[in-house]
Structure formats: structure tokens, C-alpha cells
Coordinates of C-alpha atoms (C1' of nucleotides) in Angstrom, one line a residue:
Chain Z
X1 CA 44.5 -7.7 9.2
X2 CA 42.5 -7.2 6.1
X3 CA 42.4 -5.0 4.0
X4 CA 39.8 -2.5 3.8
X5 CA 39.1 -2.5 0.5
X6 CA 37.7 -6.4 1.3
X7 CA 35.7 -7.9 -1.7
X8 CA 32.6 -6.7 -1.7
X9 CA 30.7 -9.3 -3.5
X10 CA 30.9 -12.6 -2.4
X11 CA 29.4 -15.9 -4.2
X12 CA 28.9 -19.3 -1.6
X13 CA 30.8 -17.1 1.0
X14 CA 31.0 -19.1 4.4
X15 CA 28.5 -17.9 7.0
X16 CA 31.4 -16.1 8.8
X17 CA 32.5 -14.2 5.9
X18 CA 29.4 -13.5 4.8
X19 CA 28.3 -11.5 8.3
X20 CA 31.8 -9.5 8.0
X21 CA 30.6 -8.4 4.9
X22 CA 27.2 -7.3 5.8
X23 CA 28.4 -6.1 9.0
X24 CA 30.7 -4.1 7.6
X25 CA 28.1 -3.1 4.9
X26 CA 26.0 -1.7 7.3
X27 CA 28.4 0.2 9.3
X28 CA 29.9 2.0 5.9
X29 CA 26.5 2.8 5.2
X30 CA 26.0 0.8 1.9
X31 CA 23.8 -0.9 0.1
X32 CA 23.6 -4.3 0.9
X33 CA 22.1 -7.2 -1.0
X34 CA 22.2 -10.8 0.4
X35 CA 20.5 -14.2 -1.6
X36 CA 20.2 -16.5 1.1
X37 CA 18.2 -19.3 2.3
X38 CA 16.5 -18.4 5.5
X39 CA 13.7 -18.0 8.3
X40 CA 12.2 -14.6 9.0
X41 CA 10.4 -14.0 12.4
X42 CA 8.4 -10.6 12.8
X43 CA 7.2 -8.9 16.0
X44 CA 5.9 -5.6 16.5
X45 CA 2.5 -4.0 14.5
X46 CA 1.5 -7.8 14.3
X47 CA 3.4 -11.0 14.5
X48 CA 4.8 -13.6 11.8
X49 CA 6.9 -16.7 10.4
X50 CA 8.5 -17.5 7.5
X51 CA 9.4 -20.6 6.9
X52 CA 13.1 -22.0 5.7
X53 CA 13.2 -20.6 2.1
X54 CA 15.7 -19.2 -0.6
X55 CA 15.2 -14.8 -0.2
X56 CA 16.9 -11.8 -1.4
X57 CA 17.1 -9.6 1.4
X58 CA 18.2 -6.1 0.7
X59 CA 19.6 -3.5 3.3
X60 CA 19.4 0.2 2.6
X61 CA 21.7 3.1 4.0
X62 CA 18.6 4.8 5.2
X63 CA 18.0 1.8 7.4
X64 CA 15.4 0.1 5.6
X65 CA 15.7 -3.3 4.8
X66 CA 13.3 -6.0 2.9
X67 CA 13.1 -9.8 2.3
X68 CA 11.6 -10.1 -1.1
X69 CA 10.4 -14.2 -1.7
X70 CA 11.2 -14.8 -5.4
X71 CA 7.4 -13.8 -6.2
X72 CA 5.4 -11.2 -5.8
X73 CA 5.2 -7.3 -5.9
X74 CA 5.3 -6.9 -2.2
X75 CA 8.2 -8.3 0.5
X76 CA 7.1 -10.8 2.7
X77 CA 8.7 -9.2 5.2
X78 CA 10.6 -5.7 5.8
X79 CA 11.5 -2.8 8.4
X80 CA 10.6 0.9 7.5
X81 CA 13.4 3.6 7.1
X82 CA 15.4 4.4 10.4
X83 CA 15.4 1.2 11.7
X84 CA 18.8 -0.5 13.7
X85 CA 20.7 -3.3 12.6
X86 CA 22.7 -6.1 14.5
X87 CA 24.4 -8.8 13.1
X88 CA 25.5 -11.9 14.9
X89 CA 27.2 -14.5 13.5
X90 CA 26.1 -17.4 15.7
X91 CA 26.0 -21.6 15.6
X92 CA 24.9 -22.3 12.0
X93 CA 23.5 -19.4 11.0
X94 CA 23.7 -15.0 10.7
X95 CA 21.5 -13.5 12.4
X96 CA 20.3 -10.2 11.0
X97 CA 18.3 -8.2 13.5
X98 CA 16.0 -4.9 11.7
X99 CA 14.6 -3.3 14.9
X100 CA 13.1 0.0 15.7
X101 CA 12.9 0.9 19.3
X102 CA 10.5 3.6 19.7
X103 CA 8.0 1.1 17.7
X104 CA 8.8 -1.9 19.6
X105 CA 9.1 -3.7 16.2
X106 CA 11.8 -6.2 15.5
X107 CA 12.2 -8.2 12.6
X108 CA 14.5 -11.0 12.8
X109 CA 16.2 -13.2 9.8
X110 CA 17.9 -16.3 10.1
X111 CA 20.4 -17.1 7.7
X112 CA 21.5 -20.8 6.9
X113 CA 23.2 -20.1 4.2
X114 CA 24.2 -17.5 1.6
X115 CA 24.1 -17.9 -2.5
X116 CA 25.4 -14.2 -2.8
X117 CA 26.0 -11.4 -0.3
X118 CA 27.3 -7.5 -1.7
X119 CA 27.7 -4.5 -0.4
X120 CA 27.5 -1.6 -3.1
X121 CA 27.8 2.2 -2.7
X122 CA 24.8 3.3 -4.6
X123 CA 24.9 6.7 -5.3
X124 CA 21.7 8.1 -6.6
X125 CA 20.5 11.7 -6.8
X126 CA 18.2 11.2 -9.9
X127 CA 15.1 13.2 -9.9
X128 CA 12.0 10.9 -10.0
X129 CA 8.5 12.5 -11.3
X130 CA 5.5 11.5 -12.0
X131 CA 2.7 12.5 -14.0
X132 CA -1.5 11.6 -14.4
X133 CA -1.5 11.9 -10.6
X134 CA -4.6 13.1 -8.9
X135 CA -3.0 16.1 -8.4
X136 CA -2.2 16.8 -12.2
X137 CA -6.0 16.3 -12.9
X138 CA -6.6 18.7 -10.1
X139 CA -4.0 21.3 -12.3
X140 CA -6.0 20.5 -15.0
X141 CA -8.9 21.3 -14.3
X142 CA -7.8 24.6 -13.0
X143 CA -6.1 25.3 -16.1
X144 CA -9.1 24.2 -18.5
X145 CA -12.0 24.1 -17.0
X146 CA -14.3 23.2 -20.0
X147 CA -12.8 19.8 -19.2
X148 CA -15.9 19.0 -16.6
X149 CA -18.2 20.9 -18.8
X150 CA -18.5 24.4 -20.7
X151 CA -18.7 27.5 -18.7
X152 CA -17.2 25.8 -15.7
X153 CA -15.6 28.9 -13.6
X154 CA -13.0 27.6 -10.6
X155 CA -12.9 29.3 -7.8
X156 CA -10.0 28.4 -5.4
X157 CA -8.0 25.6 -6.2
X158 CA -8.5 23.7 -2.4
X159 CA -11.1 25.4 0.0
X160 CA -10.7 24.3 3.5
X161 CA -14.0 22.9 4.9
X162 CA -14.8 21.4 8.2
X163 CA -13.8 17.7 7.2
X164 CA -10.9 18.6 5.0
X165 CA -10.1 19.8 1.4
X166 CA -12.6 20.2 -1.3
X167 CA -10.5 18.5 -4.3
X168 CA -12.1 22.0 -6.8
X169 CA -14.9 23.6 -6.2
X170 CA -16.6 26.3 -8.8
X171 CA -19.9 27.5 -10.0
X172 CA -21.4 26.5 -13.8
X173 CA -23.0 28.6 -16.2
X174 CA -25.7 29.1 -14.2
X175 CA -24.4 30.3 -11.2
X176 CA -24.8 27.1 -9.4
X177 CA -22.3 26.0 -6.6
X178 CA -20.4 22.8 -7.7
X179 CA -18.4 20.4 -5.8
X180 CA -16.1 18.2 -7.6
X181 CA -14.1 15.3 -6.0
X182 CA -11.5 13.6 -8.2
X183 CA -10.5 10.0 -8.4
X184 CA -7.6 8.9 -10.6
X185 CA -8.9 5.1 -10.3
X186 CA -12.5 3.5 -10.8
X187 CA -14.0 5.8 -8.2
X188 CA -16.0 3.6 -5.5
X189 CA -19.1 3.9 -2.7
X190 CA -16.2 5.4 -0.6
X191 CA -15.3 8.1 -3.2
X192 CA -18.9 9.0 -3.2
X193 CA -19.0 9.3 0.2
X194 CA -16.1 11.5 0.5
X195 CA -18.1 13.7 -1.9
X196 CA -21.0 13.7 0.4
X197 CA -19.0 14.9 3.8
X198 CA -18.5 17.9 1.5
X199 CA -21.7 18.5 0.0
X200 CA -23.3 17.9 3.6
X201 CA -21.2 20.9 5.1
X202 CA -21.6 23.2 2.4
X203 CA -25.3 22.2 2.1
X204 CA -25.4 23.5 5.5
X205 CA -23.5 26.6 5.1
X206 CA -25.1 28.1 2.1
X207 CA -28.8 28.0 0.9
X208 CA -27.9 27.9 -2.9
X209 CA -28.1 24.8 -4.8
X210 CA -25.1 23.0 -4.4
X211 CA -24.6 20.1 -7.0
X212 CA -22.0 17.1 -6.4
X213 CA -19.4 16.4 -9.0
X214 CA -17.8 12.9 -9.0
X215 CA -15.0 13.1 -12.0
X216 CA -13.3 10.2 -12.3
X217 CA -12.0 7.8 -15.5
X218 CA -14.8 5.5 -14.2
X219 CA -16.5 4.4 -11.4
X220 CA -18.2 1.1 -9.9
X221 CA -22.1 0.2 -10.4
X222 CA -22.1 0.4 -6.2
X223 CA -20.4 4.1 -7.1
X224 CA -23.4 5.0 -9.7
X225 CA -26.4 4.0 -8.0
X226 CA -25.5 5.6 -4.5
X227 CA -24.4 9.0 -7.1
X228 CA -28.2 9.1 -8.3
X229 CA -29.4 8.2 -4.6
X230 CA -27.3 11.6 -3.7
X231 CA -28.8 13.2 -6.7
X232 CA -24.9 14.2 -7.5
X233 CA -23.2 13.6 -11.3
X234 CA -20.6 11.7 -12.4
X235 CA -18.4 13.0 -15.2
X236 CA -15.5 10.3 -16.6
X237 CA -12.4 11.9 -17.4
X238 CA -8.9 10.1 -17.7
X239 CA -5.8 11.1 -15.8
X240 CA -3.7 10.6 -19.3
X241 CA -5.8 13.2 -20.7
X242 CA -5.2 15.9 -17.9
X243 CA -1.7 14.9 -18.4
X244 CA -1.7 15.7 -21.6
X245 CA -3.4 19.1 -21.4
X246 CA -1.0 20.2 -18.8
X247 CA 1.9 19.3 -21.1
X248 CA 0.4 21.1 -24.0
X249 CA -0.8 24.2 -22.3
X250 CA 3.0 24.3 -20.0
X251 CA 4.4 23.6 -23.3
X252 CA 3.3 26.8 -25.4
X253 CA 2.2 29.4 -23.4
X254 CA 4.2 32.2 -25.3
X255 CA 2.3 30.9 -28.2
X256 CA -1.5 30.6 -26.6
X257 CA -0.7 34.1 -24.9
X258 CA 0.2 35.4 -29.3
X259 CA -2.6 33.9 -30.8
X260 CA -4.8 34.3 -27.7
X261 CA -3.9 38.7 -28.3
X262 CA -4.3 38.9 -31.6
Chain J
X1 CA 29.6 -22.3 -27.8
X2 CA 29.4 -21.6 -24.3
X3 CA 28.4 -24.1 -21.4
X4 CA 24.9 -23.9 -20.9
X5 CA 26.1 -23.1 -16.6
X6 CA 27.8 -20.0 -17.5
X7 CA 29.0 -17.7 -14.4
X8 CA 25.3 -16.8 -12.6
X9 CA 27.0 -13.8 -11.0
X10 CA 29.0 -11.1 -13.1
X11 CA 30.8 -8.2 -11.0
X12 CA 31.4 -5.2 -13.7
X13 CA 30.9 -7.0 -16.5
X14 CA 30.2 -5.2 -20.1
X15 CA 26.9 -4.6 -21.3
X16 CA 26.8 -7.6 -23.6
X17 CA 27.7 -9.5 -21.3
X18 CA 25.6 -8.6 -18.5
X19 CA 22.6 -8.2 -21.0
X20 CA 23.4 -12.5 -21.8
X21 CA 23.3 -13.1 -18.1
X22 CA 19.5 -10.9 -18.0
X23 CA 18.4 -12.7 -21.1
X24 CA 19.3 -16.3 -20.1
X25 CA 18.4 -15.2 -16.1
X26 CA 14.7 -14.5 -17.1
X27 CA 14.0 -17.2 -20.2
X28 CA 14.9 -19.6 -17.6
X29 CA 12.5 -18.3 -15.1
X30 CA 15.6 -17.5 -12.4
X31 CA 15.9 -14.1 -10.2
X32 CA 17.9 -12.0 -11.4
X33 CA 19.4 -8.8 -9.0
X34 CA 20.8 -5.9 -11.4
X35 CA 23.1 -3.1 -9.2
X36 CA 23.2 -0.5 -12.4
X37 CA 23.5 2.8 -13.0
X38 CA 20.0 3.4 -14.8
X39 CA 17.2 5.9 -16.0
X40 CA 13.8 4.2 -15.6
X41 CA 10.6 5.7 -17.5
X42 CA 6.8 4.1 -17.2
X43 CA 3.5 4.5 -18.9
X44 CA 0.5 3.0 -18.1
X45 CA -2.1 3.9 -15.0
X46 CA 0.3 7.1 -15.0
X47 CA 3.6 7.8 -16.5
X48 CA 7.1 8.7 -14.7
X49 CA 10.8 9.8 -15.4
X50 CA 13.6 8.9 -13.0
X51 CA 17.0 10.5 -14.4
X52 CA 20.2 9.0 -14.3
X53 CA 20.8 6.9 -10.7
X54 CA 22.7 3.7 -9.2
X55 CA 19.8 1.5 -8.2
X56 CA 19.0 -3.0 -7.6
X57 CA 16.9 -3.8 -10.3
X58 CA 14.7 -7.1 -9.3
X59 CA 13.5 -9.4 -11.5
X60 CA 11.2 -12.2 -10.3
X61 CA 10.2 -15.6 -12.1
X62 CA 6.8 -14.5 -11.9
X63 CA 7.1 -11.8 -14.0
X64 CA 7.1 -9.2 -11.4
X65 CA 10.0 -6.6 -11.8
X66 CA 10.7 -4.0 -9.2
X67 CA 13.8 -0.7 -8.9
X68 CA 14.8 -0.1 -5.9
X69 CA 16.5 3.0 -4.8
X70 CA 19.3 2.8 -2.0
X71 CA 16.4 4.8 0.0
X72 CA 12.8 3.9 1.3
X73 CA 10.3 0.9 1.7
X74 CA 8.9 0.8 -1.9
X75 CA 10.7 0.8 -4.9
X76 CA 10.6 3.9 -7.4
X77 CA 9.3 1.7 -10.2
X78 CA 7.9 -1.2 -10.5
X79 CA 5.8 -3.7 -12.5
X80 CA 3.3 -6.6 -11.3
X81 CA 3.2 -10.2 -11.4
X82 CA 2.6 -11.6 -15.1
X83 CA 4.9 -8.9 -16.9
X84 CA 6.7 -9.6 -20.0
X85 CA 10.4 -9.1 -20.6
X86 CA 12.0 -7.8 -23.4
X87 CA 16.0 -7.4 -23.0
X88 CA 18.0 -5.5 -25.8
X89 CA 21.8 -4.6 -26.1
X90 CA 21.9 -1.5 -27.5
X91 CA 23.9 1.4 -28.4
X92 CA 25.9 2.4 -24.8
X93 CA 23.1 0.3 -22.6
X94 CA 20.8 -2.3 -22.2
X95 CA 17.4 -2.0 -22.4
X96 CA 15.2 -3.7 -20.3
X97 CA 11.5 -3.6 -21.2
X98 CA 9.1 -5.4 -18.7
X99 CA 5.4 -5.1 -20.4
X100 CA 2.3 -6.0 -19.7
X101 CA -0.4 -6.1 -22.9
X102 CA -3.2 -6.2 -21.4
X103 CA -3.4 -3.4 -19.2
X104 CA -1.1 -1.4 -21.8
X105 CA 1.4 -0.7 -19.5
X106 CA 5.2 -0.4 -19.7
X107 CA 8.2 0.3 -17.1
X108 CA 11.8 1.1 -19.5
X109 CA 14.9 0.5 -17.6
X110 CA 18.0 1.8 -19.8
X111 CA 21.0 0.6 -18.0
X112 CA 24.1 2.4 -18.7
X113 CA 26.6 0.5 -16.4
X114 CA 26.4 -3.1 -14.7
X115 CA 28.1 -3.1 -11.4
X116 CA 26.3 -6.3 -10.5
X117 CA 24.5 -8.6 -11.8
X118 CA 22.7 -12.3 -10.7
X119 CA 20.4 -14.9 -11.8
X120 CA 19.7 -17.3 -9.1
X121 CA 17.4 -20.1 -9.0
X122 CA 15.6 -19.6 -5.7
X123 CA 13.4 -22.0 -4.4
X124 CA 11.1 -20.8 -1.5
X125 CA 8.3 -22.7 -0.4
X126 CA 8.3 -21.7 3.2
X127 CA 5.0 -21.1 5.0
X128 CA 4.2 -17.8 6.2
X129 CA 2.0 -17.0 8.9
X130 CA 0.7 -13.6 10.2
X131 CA -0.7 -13.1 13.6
X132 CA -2.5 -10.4 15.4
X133 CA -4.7 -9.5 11.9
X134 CA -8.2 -8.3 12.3
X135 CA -9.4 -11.6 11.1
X136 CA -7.3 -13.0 14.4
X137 CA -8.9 -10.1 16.8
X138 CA -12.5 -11.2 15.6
X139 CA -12.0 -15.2 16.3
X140 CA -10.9 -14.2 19.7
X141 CA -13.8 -12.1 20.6
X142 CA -15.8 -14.9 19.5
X143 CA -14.0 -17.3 21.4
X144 CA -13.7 -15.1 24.4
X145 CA -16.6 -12.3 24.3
X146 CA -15.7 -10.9 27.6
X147 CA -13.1 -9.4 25.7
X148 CA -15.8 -6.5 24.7
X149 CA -17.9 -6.9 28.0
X150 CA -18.9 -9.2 30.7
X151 CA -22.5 -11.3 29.3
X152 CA -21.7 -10.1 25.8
X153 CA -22.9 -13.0 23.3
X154 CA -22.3 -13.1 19.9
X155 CA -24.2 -14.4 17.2
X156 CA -23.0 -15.3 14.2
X157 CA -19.1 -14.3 12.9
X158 CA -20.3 -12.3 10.1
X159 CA -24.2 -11.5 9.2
X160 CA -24.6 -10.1 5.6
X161 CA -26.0 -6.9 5.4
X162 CA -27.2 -4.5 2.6
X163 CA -23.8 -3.0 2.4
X164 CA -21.4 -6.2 3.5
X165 CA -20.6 -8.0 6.1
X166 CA -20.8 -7.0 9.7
X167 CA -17.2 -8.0 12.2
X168 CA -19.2 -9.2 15.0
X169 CA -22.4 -8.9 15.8
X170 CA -24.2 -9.8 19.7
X171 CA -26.3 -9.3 22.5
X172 CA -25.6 -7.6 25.6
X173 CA -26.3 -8.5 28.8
X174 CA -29.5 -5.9 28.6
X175 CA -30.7 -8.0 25.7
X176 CA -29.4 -4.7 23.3
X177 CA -28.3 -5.9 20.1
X178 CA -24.7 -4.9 19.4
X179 CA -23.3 -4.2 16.0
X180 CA -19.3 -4.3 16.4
X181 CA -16.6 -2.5 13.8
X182 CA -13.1 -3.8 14.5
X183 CA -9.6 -2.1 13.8
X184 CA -6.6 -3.7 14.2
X185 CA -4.8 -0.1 13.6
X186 CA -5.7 3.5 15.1
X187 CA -9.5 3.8 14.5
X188 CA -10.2 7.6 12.4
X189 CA -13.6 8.8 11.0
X190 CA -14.1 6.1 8.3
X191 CA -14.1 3.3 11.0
X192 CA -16.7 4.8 12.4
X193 CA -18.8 6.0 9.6
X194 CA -18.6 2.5 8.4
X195 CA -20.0 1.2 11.4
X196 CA -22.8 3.9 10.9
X197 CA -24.1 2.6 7.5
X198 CA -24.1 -0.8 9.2
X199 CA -26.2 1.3 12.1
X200 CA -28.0 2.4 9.5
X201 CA -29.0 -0.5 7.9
X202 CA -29.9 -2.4 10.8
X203 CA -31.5 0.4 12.4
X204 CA -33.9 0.6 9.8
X205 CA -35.0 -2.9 9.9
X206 CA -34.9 -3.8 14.0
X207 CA -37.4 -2.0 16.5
X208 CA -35.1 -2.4 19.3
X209 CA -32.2 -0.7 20.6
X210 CA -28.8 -1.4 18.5
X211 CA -25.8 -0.2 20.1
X212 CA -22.9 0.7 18.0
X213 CA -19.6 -0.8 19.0
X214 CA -16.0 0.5 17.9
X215 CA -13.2 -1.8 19.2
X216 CA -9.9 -1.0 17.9
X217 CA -6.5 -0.2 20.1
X218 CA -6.7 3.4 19.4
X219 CA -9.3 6.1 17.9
X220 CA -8.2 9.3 16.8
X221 CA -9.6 12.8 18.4
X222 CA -11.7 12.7 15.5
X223 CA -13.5 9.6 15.7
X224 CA -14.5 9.8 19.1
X225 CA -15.8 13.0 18.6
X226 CA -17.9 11.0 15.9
X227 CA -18.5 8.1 18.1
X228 CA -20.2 10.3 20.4
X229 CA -22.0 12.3 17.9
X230 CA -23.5 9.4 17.0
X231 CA -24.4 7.9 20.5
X232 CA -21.5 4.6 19.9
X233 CA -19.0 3.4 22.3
X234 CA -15.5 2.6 21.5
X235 CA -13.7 -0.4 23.3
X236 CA -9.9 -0.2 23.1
X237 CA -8.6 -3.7 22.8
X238 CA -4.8 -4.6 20.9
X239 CA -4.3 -6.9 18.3
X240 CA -1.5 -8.5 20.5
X241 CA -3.9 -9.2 23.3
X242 CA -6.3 -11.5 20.9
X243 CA -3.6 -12.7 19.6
X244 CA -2.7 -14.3 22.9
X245 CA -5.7 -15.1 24.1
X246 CA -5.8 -17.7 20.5
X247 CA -2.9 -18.9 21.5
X248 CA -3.5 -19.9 24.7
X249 CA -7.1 -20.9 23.7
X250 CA -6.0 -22.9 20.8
X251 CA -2.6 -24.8 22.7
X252 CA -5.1 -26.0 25.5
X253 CA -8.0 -27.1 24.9
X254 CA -8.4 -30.3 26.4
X255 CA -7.2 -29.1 29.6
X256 CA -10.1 -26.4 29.4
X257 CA -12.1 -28.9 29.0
X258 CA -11.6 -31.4 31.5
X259 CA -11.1 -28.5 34.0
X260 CA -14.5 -27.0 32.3
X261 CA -16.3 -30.4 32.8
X262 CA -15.3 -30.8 36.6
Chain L
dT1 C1' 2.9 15.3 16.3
dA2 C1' -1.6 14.0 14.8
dA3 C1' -4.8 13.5 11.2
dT4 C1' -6.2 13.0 6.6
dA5 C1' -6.3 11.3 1.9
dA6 C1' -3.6 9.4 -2.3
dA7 C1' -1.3 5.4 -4.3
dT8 C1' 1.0 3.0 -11.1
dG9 C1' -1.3 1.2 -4.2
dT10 C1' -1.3 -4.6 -3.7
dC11 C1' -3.7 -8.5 -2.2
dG12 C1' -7.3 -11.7 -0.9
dT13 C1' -12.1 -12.9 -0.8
dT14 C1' -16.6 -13.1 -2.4
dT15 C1' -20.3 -12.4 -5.7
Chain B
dA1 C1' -14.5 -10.2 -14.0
dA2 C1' -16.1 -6.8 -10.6
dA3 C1' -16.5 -5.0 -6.1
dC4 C1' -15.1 -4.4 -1.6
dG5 C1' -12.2 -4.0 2.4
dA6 C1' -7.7 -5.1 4.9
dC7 C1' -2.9 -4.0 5.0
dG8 C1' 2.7 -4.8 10.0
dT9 C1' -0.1 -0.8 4.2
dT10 C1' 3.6 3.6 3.0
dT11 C1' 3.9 8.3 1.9
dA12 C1' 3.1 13.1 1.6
dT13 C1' 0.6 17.1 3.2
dT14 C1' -1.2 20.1 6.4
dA15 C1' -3.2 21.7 10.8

DNA sequence: TAATAAATGTCGTTT
DNA sequence: AAACGACGTTTATTA
């Protein structure tokens, strides 16, 4: 019998020993990595074919698995987290089944042969964030309103309106009620229409002005004309410089709160 | 010196050594699979951190670079197609820079341990074919347009109109002209206020009665509130099921002929 | 669980 | 190059 402690990184393995490794891969809960040349067949959401070509195809412990092409951002094919695996080591090829029962959904990849196959414990508890989101313009704003324009007073950070979450809403220097929606991207006809479902149940609700605030690091021409069709505003502003107010103002607030008292 | 075919696949080798393999791996446009233990920062549209981690580092001939975690679909950080490498041996790790100048954007990968690492040359060529798209769900209304309703007739695939392009557009048996939105997912609102500014649109410039038409598998609770807001009628109808009827619309024809002809 | 909107979305297509 | 919409989108958040 062999040991347990089998190799775990094989190069030009036979087909045989190459679906014990990623059997037993799977089973331990590893990370599995195979360069192989192969078919892919895909049923489920949609259907597709791959044709015979050389992939890496990498298995996760969480049960997600991906057949990256060797181009491209995206995998030409993949299964979500939580799916099933079955490996069958058949006439000419290993057959790796990804399938997820409750959606139906079965990706299936036929492997003719295998460059390199490992299976690696990956341990990884590092703490990913990320900054210059939509939401750290959102903080932003909150923290330093002059950002859209002076005398800008927030009011609630998110109110809940009929169609969903108004990104900040506040009133200006004269007393107005303003709307803002944020885009992190070139804000589009669609951002502007998001906008509107706002403004046209708030419009309804209260007999004040209400003005429409697009703020965004820029927006499309389609984006501009249908703002001045709505009579709203656009106001540019960069998710890099929210990011960097946040970090100034979370960086010295015993020092703004000194020279703010004296 | 050292053969020009030195080993493609290193298990635990040193830094320098591993950093050679990088080097060479991407100069001579190969794919080249890193299992490290790495900290990853980016800047560009936004910026991120990912602390210390064991994670497959992907590196593609076309420039795109992705890190994947041993958990989830996407990777953690990633780069596009047409990214520049830069691949340093430093002081206790290897730096991998992967650039891109244009839209001033950079992902860091500081590797501080090489458990594996590849450069393969991967040839892929393979065809790959999706069925059961919304482009595949339009053809076969067109081809079979009692898919909607019995006497529907459609027109033209796509008419342009002021704000794009319409999915299918008909008659009904009434003589009503029927403007038709199609989802290949679960329709929500913004299927069917996109069918609206098509409404709208026409609506403005045609006298007669316009029906609106939703046809997708599923709506939520939301859009067929909207739907009937509006006065439009939702159809469900699958991808899968236009998907077949191509299928068996496109494998016989002549028979469908020669039976149509009798 | 359903719905809603963000995403370093990516990717193709058309103007 | 810009705009626009699809995607087997995925993912997180919230009712």
C-alpha cells in the first residue's frame, strides 16, 4: 500500500496516477492544481463545449473549481463554491465531474492528458481590504461634506425609500433637499436612472424642492444630457480622493479634535 | 551556463531560484502557476492590502495575472490582459510587479516562500461554444414565434430605436404591435423599466396600440408588480427550451422542408 | 430566502 | 475610443 504521505506534485504523471492524486486531493480537502490538455462540457444555467486544448484547472477546498485557458481574465469554464466532485479514471482519459445538485448544473472535464497535477494545503487566513470603494466615498462624504459643495449638511447616512437605499441624502445651504447617488466608475444613463427612482418617490412625498445629485469621477455624454433632461447635477469626484480623506481624517483625529478646541 | 530547458517545474525551491523560473516563464510568453506564501497590495481603480497568505499565483502569456485564494470563484487580486511584468529577487522574497501604464495601475505580489512553481507552454486553440444565451432565445422566437403566442409575427430581429436596439419586435394576431424584452435569467425591475423606455419611445411615435412583452424564465415579485403597473405581460419561457428548439430546427431542416412542401 | 445594487466587475459589439 | 448591455456574471447586504 502506499504511503500516505504520496507525492503530491507530479510532472507527466500517467492518467492513473494522476486521478489518485486528485482524488485523493479532493477528499483531504486541498488545493488542487492540474495543467492538462482537455475538453470541458457544461450543462446547467446554459450549455457549452470546449474544445481539446492545454488548461490549468484548479480545485478549491471550498468546492469551487475553474478551468482557466492560458488567456484571459475570466475561466472559460468553472463551478461556484459548494459544488461535488467525482473523479473517474476511465478508457483514455480522467474524468473530473464539478456538479451541484440543487442547481442541476454539472460541469464536466475530460482529461487526455496531464503536464502537472498537485495537491497543496493552502493555508490562508490573511485579511484582504479594500479601499476607494463606493462605500468609502459614501464615508466620505459623511465625514466631509464640503466635498459635494460648501454648506452641505448630511442627514442619515442611507434612508430607506420605497425602491431601496438613497446612497446620502442632505439639505444645502439653502435649505434645499438633495439627493446624491454615487458611482465609483464613469456613471451611465442607468446611474441616472437609479437617481430618478429616488427623486420620483421623494418628489412625491414632500412638496419642497428636491434637487438630484449624480457624484461620480465622471460620467458618459448619454449620462449628461439625460442629467439636464432631469434638471438634476452632476458633481465629479474621484474615489482616490475620498480614500484619501478617510485616511487623513481616521489618521489624526486626536489632533483635528486639539486644534479643532483651541 | 545553464541549458536553455532548465527544470519547468520547481517543488520548494529557493527564492532565486524560483524567481529564474518566473523570469524566464514570462519572457518567454509561458504560464506560469506560483503556490506561495504571499502579501498582495494594488493601486489603480481602487487600492487593496491582502496580509500574509498561501495562495496560486497565475500568470498568463497575455499578460493577464490573477491570485487565487484556496476559497471562492474570483481571485482576490488580479490584473487584466496586456499587463507588464517586472520580477525582482529581493531581500527575503521575490517581488512580482505586474503593471499596466496606461491606466496607472499596479497589483505587488511579495512572495515570501515558493512551494510551487511552473512555466508551461500551453497551447489551447479549442473552440468554445455557449448555448441557451439570450442571443440563442431570440433566434428561436424568430424561428419559432409561437414560442410567445399562437399568430405572433415578428418583424425584424432588432429595430433601432432612440435608446438601442429592441430584442424582438412583432404583430399579434389582433394586428397590436408587440415590443418584446428578453431575459435569459430571473427578470427584476430593470428588465422591465427597460422595456418601458423602449414603450416609451415607440409609444410616442405609433398611434396604435403597443403591447409590452417581458419573456424571461422567471420575474421577481417586484417586476410583475411593475409589469402590471404598467399594463405589460410577462411570458415565462427558459433558455433551455430555445435552446432546443435550435437544435432541432437547425439538425433538420430538409426534412422540414420536404415534409413542409407535401 | 428573495431582492437589490456594487464590482479594480469583464467582455463583446456597435457607433 | 466611447457607450451600452449581457454575463452560466459573482458577491455582499438587507428585508
Amino acid at each position: 500500500m502506499k504511503p500516505s504521505r504520496a507525492p503530491q506534485v507530479l510532472e507527466n504523471p500517467s492518467l492513473g496516477e494522476a486521478a489518485q492524486l486528485i482524488k485523493k486531493g479532493i477528499a483531504q480537502k486541498k488545493t488542487v492544481i492540474i495543467a492538462c490538455h482537455c475538453t470541458v462540457d457544461y450543462e446547467g444555467r446554459a450549455n457549452s463545449t470546449l474544445g481539446p486544448g492545454d488548461r490549468v484547472v484548479l480545485i478549491k477546498p471550498d468546492g469551487s473549481a475553474l478551468v482557466h485557458r492560458p488567456k484571459d481574465y475570466a475561466p472559460v469554464n468553472w463551478q461556484p463554491p459548494g459544488s461535488l466532485f467525482k473523479t473517474t479514471l476511465k478508457e483514455g482519459e480522467v474524468e473530473l465531474r464539478a456538479y451541484r445538485r440543487k442547481e442541476k448544473e454539472r460541469m464536466v472535464v475530460h482529461i487526455k492528458k496531464v503536464v502537472l497535477a498537485a495537491a497543496l494545503e493552502l493555508r490562508d487566513s490573511g485579511e484582504f481590504t479594500l479601499y476607494a470603494s463606493e462605500r468609502d466615498m459614501q464615508e466620505a462624504i459623511l465625514l466631509e461634506p464640503s466635498l459635494l459643495e460648501e454648506g452641505f449638511r448630511p442627514v442619515t447616512k442611507e434612508r430607506p425609500v420605497d425602491p431601496g437605499f438613497i446612497d446620502v441624502m442632505g439639505y444645502d445651504s439653502d435649505g434645499n433637499l438633495v439627493l446624491v447617488e454615487i458611482k465609483r466608475g464613469r456613471a451611465d444613463k442607468n446611474s441616472v436612472e437609479q437617481l430618478k427612482k429616488y427623486m420620483d418617490v421623494v418628489d412625491r412625498d414632500d412638496s419642497r424642492r428636491v434637487r438630484g445629485l449624480l457624484v461620480a469621477p465622471e460620467a458618459t455624454r448619454g449620462a449628461l444630457k439625460l442629467l439636464a433632461q432631469l434638471g438634476y447635477e452632476f458633481k465629479p469626484l474621484t474615489p482616490q480622493k475620498c480614500s484619501e480623506v478617510l485616511r487623513r481624517r481616521r489618521a489624526t483625529p486626536l489632533t483635528r479634535f486639539l486644534s479643532g478646541s483651541r
